XYZ file of C-alpha atoms in Angstrom:
717
model
C 108.214 80.867 126.233
C 104.921 82.264 127.704
C 101.288 80.210 128.527
C 98.279 81.481 127.326
C 97.163 85.304 127.912
C 94.523 86.111 130.365
C 94.467 83.978 132.490
C 97.184 86.921 130.636
C 96.271 88.505 130.984
C 94.503 85.666 131.523
C 94.082 85.068 131.070
C 96.005 85.703 127.813
C 96.207 87.705 128.651
C 98.921 87.429 130.620
C 102.421 86.196 130.771
C 105.688 85.333 132.013
C 108.079 87.925 133.059
C 111.316 87.261 131.335
C 110.415 83.967 131.073
C 112.281 81.062 128.816
C 110.354 78.114 127.553
C 110.649 76.016 130.146
C 109.105 78.996 132.792
C 113.422 79.577 133.138
C 113.715 83.246 133.804
C 116.616 85.185 131.367
C 117.839 87.840 130.833
C 120.343 88.684 127.597
C 123.802 90.554 128.056
C 122.435 93.551 126.054
C 119.411 93.697 127.937
C 120.829 93.363 131.281
C 123.320 97.018 129.912
C 120.156 98.441 128.812
C 118.154 97.591 131.714
C 121.347 98.798 134.118
C 121.427 102.362 131.572
C 118.069 103.180 132.907
C 118.524 102.586 136.480
C 121.931 104.774 136.616
C 119.468 107.971 134.980
C 117.321 107.623 137.435
C 119.952 109.035 140.646
C 120.862 110.974 137.807
C 118.177 113.084 137.283
C 117.291 113.256 141.030
C 120.476 114.822 141.768
C 120.775 116.577 138.957
C 117.293 118.658 140.180
C 118.431 118.466 143.510
C 121.672 121.006 142.140
C 119.529 122.907 139.290
C 116.684 123.962 142.534
C 119.434 125.098 145.077
C 118.985 128.398 146.275
C 121.137 131.530 145.609
C 121.150 133.154 148.984
C 121.238 129.311 150.997
C 124.563 130.058 153.408
C 127.201 129.137 152.050
C 128.320 127.069 155.922
C 130.958 124.058 155.281
C 127.848 121.588 155.040
C 125.862 123.192 152.461
C 129.683 123.631 150.019
C 130.481 119.724 151.206
C 126.349 118.754 150.385
C 127.027 120.888 147.035
C 130.724 118.940 146.438
C 129.026 116.326 147.476
C 125.494 115.795 145.144
C 128.440 116.909 141.843
C 130.638 113.767 142.689
C 128.293 111.923 142.650
C 126.353 112.594 139.281
C 130.009 112.183 138.058
C 130.631 108.782 139.224
C 127.409 107.297 137.898
C 127.940 109.542 134.575
C 130.876 107.324 134.498
C 128.676 104.025 135.131
C 126.771 104.313 132.351
C 129.654 105.756 130.179
C 130.881 102.216 130.239
C 127.825 100.743 130.023
C 127.091 102.429 126.692
C 131.012 101.962 125.308
C 130.105 98.559 126.021
C 126.458 98.332 123.739
C 128.987 100.086 120.794
C 131.513 97.780 120.991
C 129.315 95.206 119.860
C 127.669 96.966 117.657
C 129.661 98.267 115.430
C 126.862 99.618 113.476
C 126.293 101.956 115.701
C 129.339 102.686 117.857
C 129.956 105.906 116.455
C 126.982 107.133 117.473
C 127.150 106.003 120.419
C 130.603 106.692 121.606
C 129.734 110.843 120.638
C 126.407 110.545 122.656
C 128.808 109.103 125.595
C 131.527 111.384 125.351
C 129.232 114.170 125.602
C 127.670 112.529 128.881
C 131.371 112.648 130.235
C 131.736 116.166 128.916
C 128.527 117.160 131.248
C 129.079 115.011 133.871
C 132.945 117.066 133.852
C 131.357 120.548 133.785
C 129.121 119.458 137.114
C 131.514 118.119 139.219
C 133.899 120.698 138.352
C 131.395 123.397 138.887
C 130.664 122.086 142.557
C 133.683 121.276 143.900
C 134.023 124.176 146.605
C 137.315 122.316 147.956
C 139.138 124.945 147.133
C 136.666 127.857 147.536
C 137.019 129.574 150.439
C 141.196 130.467 150.048
C 142.053 133.737 148.822
C 143.724 132.559 145.791
C 139.406 130.803 144.693
C 137.990 134.350 144.009
C 137.944 134.275 140.146
C 136.686 130.259 140.094
C 133.712 129.641 138.784
C 131.025 127.696 140.391
C 127.398 127.306 140.664
C 127.291 129.814 143.253
C 128.205 132.256 139.742
C 127.214 130.001 136.992
C 123.674 128.506 137.396
C 123.149 128.386 134.042
C 126.049 126.433 133.278
C 124.679 123.907 134.848
C 121.724 123.986 133.914
C 123.246 123.950 129.887
C 125.809 120.356 131.358
C 122.104 119.250 132.925
C 120.057 118.805 129.635
C 123.467 117.984 127.797
C 123.567 115.017 130.223
C 119.966 113.633 129.752
C 119.983 113.920 125.788
C 122.800 112.333 125.930
C 121.725 109.523 128.495
C 118.311 109.507 125.960
C 120.129 109.216 122.624
C 121.347 106.185 124.491
C 118.655 104.730 125.741
C 117.656 104.803 122.050
C 119.648 103.342 120.319
C 119.830 100.516 122.602
C 116.239 100.146 122.201
C 117.291 99.701 118.164
C 119.924 97.022 119.337
C 117.231 95.318 120.961
C 114.454 95.125 117.961
C 117.599 94.632 115.484
C 118.533 91.159 118.056
C 114.933 89.829 117.803
C 114.352 90.145 114.334
C 117.936 88.218 113.557
C 116.693 85.841 115.779
C 113.279 85.561 114.347
C 114.616 85.803 110.680
C 116.969 82.521 111.990
C 113.558 80.074 112.683
C 112.305 81.614 109.869
C 114.945 79.977 108.114
C 115.445 76.455 109.719
C 112.394 76.019 109.716
C 111.911 76.103 105.956
C 114.426 73.608 106.226
C 112.585 71.354 108.678
C 109.454 71.600 106.113
C 111.614 70.419 103.227
C 112.665 67.832 105.119
C 112.304 64.039 104.741
C 114.831 62.079 106.692
C 114.755 61.553 110.120
C 118.011 61.364 111.245
C 118.341 64.916 109.232
C 114.974 66.441 110.867
C 116.279 65.394 114.499
C 119.182 67.937 114.151
C 117.465 70.161 112.008
C 114.353 70.381 114.765
C 117.836 70.260 117.524
C 119.196 73.885 115.990
C 115.446 74.588 115.870
C 115.229 74.510 119.330
C 118.402 76.407 120.185
C 116.857 79.380 118.681
C 113.602 79.527 120.064
C 114.953 79.668 123.235
C 116.865 82.369 122.129
C 114.030 84.115 120.719
C 112.324 83.342 124.054
C 114.382 85.496 126.215
C 114.863 88.402 124.129
C 110.883 88.291 123.393
C 110.709 87.549 126.818
C 112.299 90.380 127.912
C 110.979 92.761 125.856
C 107.862 92.143 126.811
C 109.041 92.825 130.535
C 109.579 96.269 129.307
C 106.579 97.305 127.119
C 105.432 99.614 128.594
C 101.906 99.663 127.015
C 99.129 96.919 128.539
C 97.212 96.582 124.809
C 100.893 95.370 123.280
C 102.368 93.354 126.155
C 99.262 90.944 125.749
C 99.952 90.985 122.073
C 102.765 90.136 122.473
C 102.420 87.163 125.772
C 99.555 85.447 123.036
C 101.860 85.383 120.793
C 104.222 84.114 122.920
C 101.912 81.820 123.957
C 101.045 80.440 120.421
C 105.216 80.234 120.135
C 104.855 77.849 122.727
C 103.068 75.236 122.383
C 103.390 75.187 118.431
C 107.082 73.831 119.491
C 105.707 70.513 120.391
C 103.124 70.485 118.060
C 105.278 71.124 115.504
C 107.784 68.390 115.891
C 104.858 65.766 116.290
C 103.506 66.876 113.550
C 106.831 66.514 112.020
C 107.449 62.333 113.092
C 103.997 61.888 111.579
C 104.386 63.254 108.611
C 107.971 61.751 108.430
C 106.114 58.534 109.797
C 103.280 58.233 107.240
C 104.935 60.407 104.607
C 101.657 59.720 101.999
C 98.654 60.195 104.120
C 96.808 63.517 103.247
C 95.332 64.781 106.910
C 98.680 64.166 108.361
C 101.033 67.072 106.167
C 97.237 69.066 106.947
C 97.701 68.663 110.131
C 101.912 69.521 110.203
C 101.096 72.497 107.467
C 98.401 74.131 109.778
C 101.460 74.534 112.661
C 103.574 75.631 110.365
C 101.369 78.786 108.959
C 100.432 80.307 112.850
C 103.945 79.967 114.508
C 104.656 82.037 110.929
C 101.348 84.364 112.341
C 103.008 84.427 115.615
C 106.594 85.046 114.430
C 105.115 88.420 112.700
C 103.242 89.419 115.419
C 105.938 89.818 117.630
C 107.649 91.852 114.936
C 104.703 94.087 114.305
C 104.634 94.743 118.177
C 108.770 95.114 118.274
C 108.905 97.587 115.479
C 105.367 99.359 115.785
C 104.442 98.900 112.324
C 101.618 96.498 110.090
C 103.110 94.389 107.218
C 102.689 96.840 103.810
C 101.180 99.118 105.139
C 97.752 97.704 106.733
C 95.781 99.191 109.516
C 94.528 96.995 112.848
C 90.934 96.551 111.625
C 89.286 95.686 114.149
C 86.240 97.281 116.058
C 86.127 98.511 119.449
C 84.069 96.594 121.755
C 80.260 97.694 123.115
C 81.963 98.028 126.265
C 84.734 100.904 124.346
C 81.616 101.468 123.080
C 79.479 103.057 125.715
C 82.211 104.142 127.186
C 82.634 107.103 124.462
C 79.294 107.863 124.186
C 78.551 108.269 127.757
C 81.824 110.496 127.762
C 80.361 112.541 124.737
C 76.711 112.971 126.419
C 78.638 114.245 129.902
C 80.525 116.269 127.774
C 77.339 118.164 126.921
C 77.079 119.911 131.047
C 80.086 121.749 129.453
C 79.603 122.417 126.321
C 76.724 122.586 124.268
C 77.723 122.730 121.239
C 80.932 120.505 120.928
C 79.633 117.967 118.650
C 76.140 117.765 116.253
C 72.943 115.674 117.308
C 73.910 113.646 114.339
C 77.186 112.455 115.484
C 75.606 111.303 118.712
C 72.541 109.460 117.269
C 75.450 108.032 114.538
C 77.551 106.814 117.477
C 74.165 104.816 119.093
C 73.457 103.755 115.876
C 76.641 101.882 116.226
C 76.804 101.125 119.117
C 73.888 98.507 119.308
C 74.250 97.309 116.535
C 77.194 95.518 117.135
C 74.340 94.457 119.693
C 73.290 92.599 117.245
C 76.155 89.912 117.935
C 74.422 88.843 121.001
C 70.883 89.064 119.644
C 71.636 86.968 116.548
C 73.564 83.902 118.146
C 71.859 81.081 118.075
C 73.108 80.407 122.025
C 71.570 83.217 123.781
C 68.605 82.730 125.297
C 65.070 84.157 124.348
C 64.728 86.077 127.668
C 68.359 87.934 127.019
C 67.740 88.221 123.573
C 64.417 90.347 124.643
C 65.839 91.890 127.289
C 68.672 93.379 125.042
C 66.070 94.778 122.913
C 64.173 96.217 125.093
C 66.869 97.877 126.731
C 68.583 99.313 123.141
C 64.788 100.691 121.927
C 64.722 102.488 125.713
C 68.375 103.939 124.781
C 67.035 105.395 121.467
C 63.807 106.578 122.775
C 66.077 108.748 125.468
C 68.707 109.977 123.421
C 65.095 111.827 121.499
C 64.493 113.169 124.805
C 68.146 114.281 125.518
C 68.204 116.026 121.994
C 65.000 117.695 122.253
C 66.538 119.217 125.567
C 69.823 120.174 124.151
C 68.122 122.233 121.603
C 65.978 123.649 123.655
C 68.787 124.392 126.249
C 71.131 126.003 123.507
C 68.005 128.383 122.764
C 67.493 129.493 126.133
C 69.543 129.182 129.067
C 67.105 128.338 131.774
C 67.681 127.105 135.571
C 64.991 124.101 134.612
C 66.459 123.887 131.707
C 69.651 122.892 133.137
C 67.733 120.660 135.037
C 65.693 118.471 133.065
C 69.026 118.241 130.805
C 71.030 116.928 133.797
C 68.149 114.237 133.670
C 68.074 113.726 130.304
C 71.894 113.166 130.577
C 71.311 110.439 134.220
C 68.680 108.754 132.372
C 70.061 107.727 129.465
C 73.433 107.034 131.151
C 71.213 104.653 133.797
C 70.059 102.499 130.593
C 73.147 101.792 129.440
C 74.913 100.628 131.995
C 71.373 98.039 132.333
C 72.718 96.888 129.385
C 76.419 96.604 129.711
C 74.971 94.464 132.717
C 72.489 92.049 130.727
C 75.510 92.393 128.008
C 78.026 90.929 131.107
C 75.930 88.877 131.774
C 74.854 86.884 128.388
C 78.340 86.680 127.638
C 79.628 85.416 130.870
C 76.686 83.138 131.817
C 77.037 81.430 127.880
C 81.037 80.777 128.375
C 80.400 79.368 132.216
C 77.063 76.946 130.655
C 79.647 75.613 127.771
C 83.232 75.666 129.807
C 81.395 73.190 133.102
C 79.008 71.199 130.185
C 82.712 70.526 128.153
C 84.738 70.100 130.760
C 85.127 66.373 130.687
C 86.007 66.986 127.492
C 83.562 63.784 126.108
C 84.332 64.565 122.130
C 88.592 63.833 122.748
C 88.116 61.315 124.487
C 85.724 59.230 121.851
C 88.472 60.569 119.336
C 90.825 59.053 120.553
C 88.725 56.292 121.099
C 87.690 55.870 117.038
C 91.234 56.647 116.361
C 92.492 53.614 117.825
C 89.699 51.836 116.163
C 90.315 52.953 113.105
C 86.236 53.042 113.366
C 85.998 55.899 109.939
C 81.979 56.013 110.821
C 82.927 57.265 114.465
C 85.196 60.088 112.953
C 82.893 61.233 111.081
C 80.836 61.650 113.563
C 82.473 62.897 116.633
C 84.752 65.294 114.310
C 80.842 67.234 113.037
C 80.010 66.869 117.050
C 83.779 68.719 118.052
C 83.217 71.698 114.953
C 79.993 72.473 116.408
C 82.011 72.378 120.491
C 84.686 74.616 118.076
C 81.685 77.273 116.401
C 79.903 77.790 119.716
C 83.027 78.781 121.198
C 84.244 81.143 118.893
C 81.135 82.940 119.607
C 81.205 82.709 122.799
C 84.732 84.392 122.936
C 83.488 87.099 120.562
C 80.589 87.728 123.061
C 83.169 88.053 125.556
C 85.312 90.519 124.002
C 82.699 92.577 123.569
C 82.197 92.703 127.647
C 85.806 92.482 128.735
C 86.476 95.537 129.804
C 89.842 96.646 129.547
C 92.098 95.904 126.367
C 94.405 93.295 126.842
C 91.485 90.986 128.267
C 89.986 92.041 124.886
C 93.448 90.465 123.205
C 92.885 87.347 125.639
C 89.577 87.078 123.820
C 90.867 87.268 120.244
C 93.381 85.030 121.505
C 91.202 82.325 123.244
C 88.455 82.223 119.326
C 91.864 81.531 117.542
C 93.014 79.099 119.524
C 89.431 77.317 119.103
C 89.065 77.544 115.261
C 92.755 76.569 114.688
C 93.616 73.543 117.388
C 89.832 72.377 116.689
C 90.793 71.598 112.745
C 93.601 70.081 113.640
C 92.262 67.635 116.011
C 90.110 66.807 113.000
C 93.075 65.944 110.896
C 95.067 64.571 113.511
C 92.190 62.102 114.242
C 92.597 61.339 111.085
C 95.889 60.290 110.150
C 95.382 58.026 113.482
C 92.261 56.514 112.257
C 94.183 55.431 108.663
C 96.766 54.420 111.365
C 95.711 53.369 114.538
C 98.629 51.385 115.255
C 100.513 54.500 115.044
C 102.289 55.526 118.536
C 103.462 58.349 116.812
C 100.703 59.287 115.361
C 98.631 59.303 118.634
C 101.358 60.860 120.525
C 100.624 63.968 118.679
C 96.348 63.634 118.915
C 97.009 63.990 122.688
C 99.328 67.071 122.395
C 96.942 68.478 120.029
C 93.497 67.083 122.392
C 95.782 68.556 125.346
C 96.181 72.405 123.703
C 92.089 72.644 123.371
C 92.207 71.305 126.805
C 94.573 74.218 128.407
C 92.492 76.684 126.257
C 89.477 74.915 128.520
C 90.725 75.714 130.963
C 92.483 78.919 130.380
C 88.935 79.994 130.000
C 87.802 79.976 133.859
C 90.220 82.069 134.333
C 89.396 84.582 132.133
C 86.364 85.112 133.261
C 87.091 85.291 136.583
C 89.063 87.798 134.926
C 86.807 90.060 133.399
C 83.899 89.182 137.072
C 86.276 91.232 138.315
C 87.147 94.247 135.958
C 82.971 94.343 135.525
C 82.774 94.311 139.469
C 85.450 97.017 139.934
C 87.890 95.172 142.167
C 90.439 94.831 139.390
C 91.799 97.463 136.449
C 94.623 96.535 134.118
C 96.717 93.698 133.812
C 99.431 94.281 136.007
C 102.440 91.590 136.853
C 104.565 91.333 140.480
C 103.848 95.628 141.239
C 105.739 94.798 144.523
C 108.570 92.084 142.870
C 109.958 94.855 140.422
C 113.472 93.725 140.394
C 113.771 90.641 138.550
C 116.213 89.278 139.813
C 113.442 88.229 142.806
C 110.626 88.051 139.533
C 113.226 85.307 138.984
C 113.532 83.632 142.155
C 109.528 82.653 142.405
C 109.382 81.949 139.051
C 111.542 79.076 138.991
C 110.072 78.996 143.000
C 106.352 78.291 141.211
C 107.790 75.327 139.067
C 107.089 72.835 141.707
C 103.955 74.113 142.687
C 102.788 73.959 139.244
C 103.687 70.024 138.933
C 102.451 69.533 142.464
C 98.978 70.714 141.643
C 98.854 69.061 138.034
C 99.250 65.844 140.974
C 97.109 66.609 142.785
C 94.508 67.719 140.106
C 94.327 63.355 138.886
C 94.945 62.029 142.157
C 91.281 64.398 142.867
C 89.634 63.202 139.473
C 89.989 59.273 140.898
C 87.694 59.663 143.654
C 83.563 58.687 142.146
C 82.175 61.227 144.484
C 82.951 64.261 143.581
C 81.493 66.570 145.830
C 82.467 64.466 149.136
C 84.220 67.091 151.516
C 87.876 65.479 150.641
C 88.031 66.456 146.847
C 86.066 69.564 147.648
C 88.609 71.258 150.055
C 91.320 69.745 148.038
C 89.974 71.160 145.003
C 90.243 74.219 145.991
C 93.675 73.941 147.786
C 94.216 73.124 144.261
C 93.413 75.583 142.191
C 93.974 78.321 144.874
C 98.005 76.809 144.646
C 97.019 77.166 140.716
C 96.868 80.535 141.416
C 99.584 80.694 142.965
C 101.953 79.463 140.459
C 100.252 81.638 138.145
C 101.684 84.264 140.442
C 105.184 83.335 139.922
C 104.725 83.453 136.431
C 103.572 86.845 136.304
C 99.859 86.214 135.462
C 96.246 85.015 136.885
C 94.696 87.128 139.364
C 96.986 87.682 141.850
C 99.066 91.473 141.330
C 100.383 92.237 144.434
C 102.230 91.483 147.250
C 99.125 91.516 149.567
C 96.733 89.831 147.115
C 99.296 87.172 147.611
C 98.919 87.302 151.502
C 95.309 87.327 151.526
C 94.758 83.951 149.465
C 97.944 82.412 151.687
C 95.343 83.148 154.098
C 92.613 81.819 152.394
C 94.640 78.375 151.712
C 96.244 77.912 154.997
C 92.338 77.999 156.837
C 90.924 75.662 153.943
C 93.386 73.459 154.543
C 93.151 73.241 158.160
C 89.460 72.071 157.220
C 90.574 69.663 155.442
C 92.818 68.033 157.765
C 89.307 68.542 160.780
C 87.091 66.646 156.946
C 89.769 63.991 157.168
C 90.300 63.656 160.704
C 86.117 62.408 160.857
C 86.832 60.518 158.309
C 89.467 58.153 160.326
C 87.270 57.530 162.431
C 85.418 54.812 160.246
C 88.982 53.073 159.971
C 90.366 50.446 162.398
C 93.715 50.804 164.237
C 96.915 50.770 162.145
C 94.669 52.769 158.956
C 93.465 54.918 161.327
C 97.267 55.567 162.880
C 98.227 56.126 159.244
C 96.167 59.005 157.853
C 96.614 60.525 161.500
C 100.595 60.683 160.847
C 99.740 61.960 157.715
C 97.241 65.238 159.815
C 99.701 65.521 161.240
C 101.839 67.086 158.837
C 99.662 69.340 158.113
C 98.325 71.418 160.306
C 101.564 72.349 161.542
C 102.716 73.425 158.509
C 99.268 75.705 157.563
C 99.907 77.262 161.417
C 102.969 78.197 160.120
C 101.952 79.663 156.598
C 99.386 81.176 158.662
C 102.763 82.802 160.924
C 104.571 83.758 157.478
C 101.858 86.237 156.495
C 101.132 87.824 160.250
C 104.990 88.236 160.235
C 105.331 92.102 158.579
C 106.822 93.013 156.208
C 109.283 95.396 157.125
C 110.248 96.599 153.562
C 110.932 92.610 153.110
C 108.780 91.315 150.023
C 110.430 88.961 148.337
C 111.333 87.039 151.312
C 108.202 86.434 152.522
C 106.969 85.814 149.353
C 109.857 82.958 148.737
C 109.172 81.395 152.290
C 104.759 82.167 151.818
C 106.051 79.596 148.419
C 107.995 77.534 149.674
C 105.616 76.197 152.644
C 102.870 76.055 150.473
C 104.500 73.867 148.291
C 104.979 70.976 151.662
C 101.084 71.588 152.190
C 100.992 70.625 148.188
C 102.729 67.792 148.783
C 101.819 66.770 152.468
C 98.211 67.620 150.085
C 98.393 65.084 147.065
C 99.597 62.122 149.599
C 96.891 62.517 151.772
C 94.476 62.186 148.827
C 95.843 59.734 147.815
C 95.711 57.514 151.143
C 92.287 58.509 151.582
C 91.176 56.958 148.033
C 92.882 53.467 149.143
C 91.039 53.807 152.825
C 88.294 54.562 150.876
C 88.149 51.874 148.552
C 89.052 49.421 151.434
C 85.762 50.563 153.241
C 83.988 49.719 150.399
C 85.417 46.466 149.409
C 84.714 45.047 153.002
C 81.461 46.380 153.013
C 79.950 44.966 149.896
C 82.332 41.492 151.184
C 79.820 41.245 154.046
C 76.947 42.572 151.596
C 77.951 39.595 149.175
C 77.886 36.823 152.062
C 74.591 38.302 154.256
C 72.812 37.790 150.951
C 74.420 33.811 150.565
C 73.229 33.352 153.774
C 69.705 34.366 153.598
C 69.346 33.011 149.771
C 71.782 29.304 151.734
C 69.009 29.556 154.375
C 65.722 29.832 152.209
C 66.953 26.649 150.107
């Protein structure tokens, strides 16, 4: 299933296009059929439009008659293909078979009518004087075309109902198996049921992944990505949490940990059904308040409408809108982590906006009484002034939230508290557990509050969803880490309890990492570099997306390998480390692109990133070459051999990026990702070798210093 959004984007955000729980692309048989129906519809519309727009007074040359006949035949053939797809869907779904078959019969009749009206083969023969054609019955063609489009639409709607029913059935199977897993108390039986559960989750992942791809609403797509991300991560958590409970059946914290996973999965499953059926359980409504940025946008639209209509709305409405908007800024001013300078500036800009609204209302009332050029100019000036104040407020709020989040993520990047919890667990240190559980709770509350502030400044609905997902993840995972750590502390020698804590800690670390992508996307939107999230804009075909996703899997693993090598270095500011880290970060963005996520949205974005990546590789090669001058001949030769692999690969990648596209986007992306993988594999080897050789130099230097000191002491003696 999908990775966390946002960086869906997203952040949340974002999500894997048609991918299964292990990143493998998949299309269900029904989904392929329904997609075929849609693809057939497009040429039909085009061809029918050609027929209807045909001019009656066009010269009836042989060429014209042949063209009309070809279009009619093409329509009929396309209808034939459409009907076959529709009938295949009907045969697999008996409850809708009659409705689908009726629509298919209507489509077939319409296609045959169009074919008959455009049959020009016998038009020039004497016996064809009474023949009805497009020239004598244009109304007949229009009626047939309408019937055809109506029947196609019916089948599409019915096929959509089939997909929704499949997802609901799949969800129900997953829930039923989860209930059995909750109650099982025998390890062998658990293994059997979990195996079945895994297969059912794979099926659910396939169906929801396809559905996510087909969603046109970006907000729904982000919600689906968030729900699927929860299910993906919770599947592994459910395994280790359940095994821990079976191993320690009388441990209260183990049961609490397991219950938390099951509860979160059930909520995510319900969320998926809510999205696909477009209805909330028990008639609930979405009670989440709009963000400050959305409020500012709506308020500005209202005041700008005064230019066209002075009586469009009341003064009370505008005042109430601004009051509600500024009331939400209290989330920032009341936040304990907001700096004094930011708080004062937000309060100052809020007061200024209120004052300027009063000025605007005063001029507005005057403008309603008399219409003069000077009054119009005063009104325009008042509108511009309050718009400027609100823009300044937006900047201040954005700066506050992003700075808080960036500082927080940077501060917790080393995960000191998580490491301490693991250590206290294996030591069975209950006092240490209490201390670090308290610290993690504080960290969790701060992250949750920061996510709320980020939501206000996210700028788009998909990024808002990603912020909400991040907030919920920190809230829930924080509690689960503490219960998992408590279980390990009570059973310090338990391997499964240790494994369980590791899984929850990894989920926390992953969400911290996703925050960086989310921050980048929020900044991009604020600075106008990005709009809504759209994945694979230049790779529209599902099969191409699937192949690219498979290519990216190895690239994702290589970035992890590179990061592991980088972490070994004590001097993180070393040039080799810095260039290596940059390359790993860019490679990870490329990997996210292969999953339809992250900051790279189009093939043009991809090409630019690849160019920068290749340049960084050449800089790394120069830096390593400089380092090689410190080495002895044998070591130097070994390092130069690796450099000689990297440089040509970077040049080859540059050549690929400069090759004209010529409508072969997939081929170019395929070559680029493959070449990037080769570069990353070489980078991992280089980082490892450089680290070993650097350690060797340091050891020799230390030995020399030690010997020198000993000689010095002996001399004094």
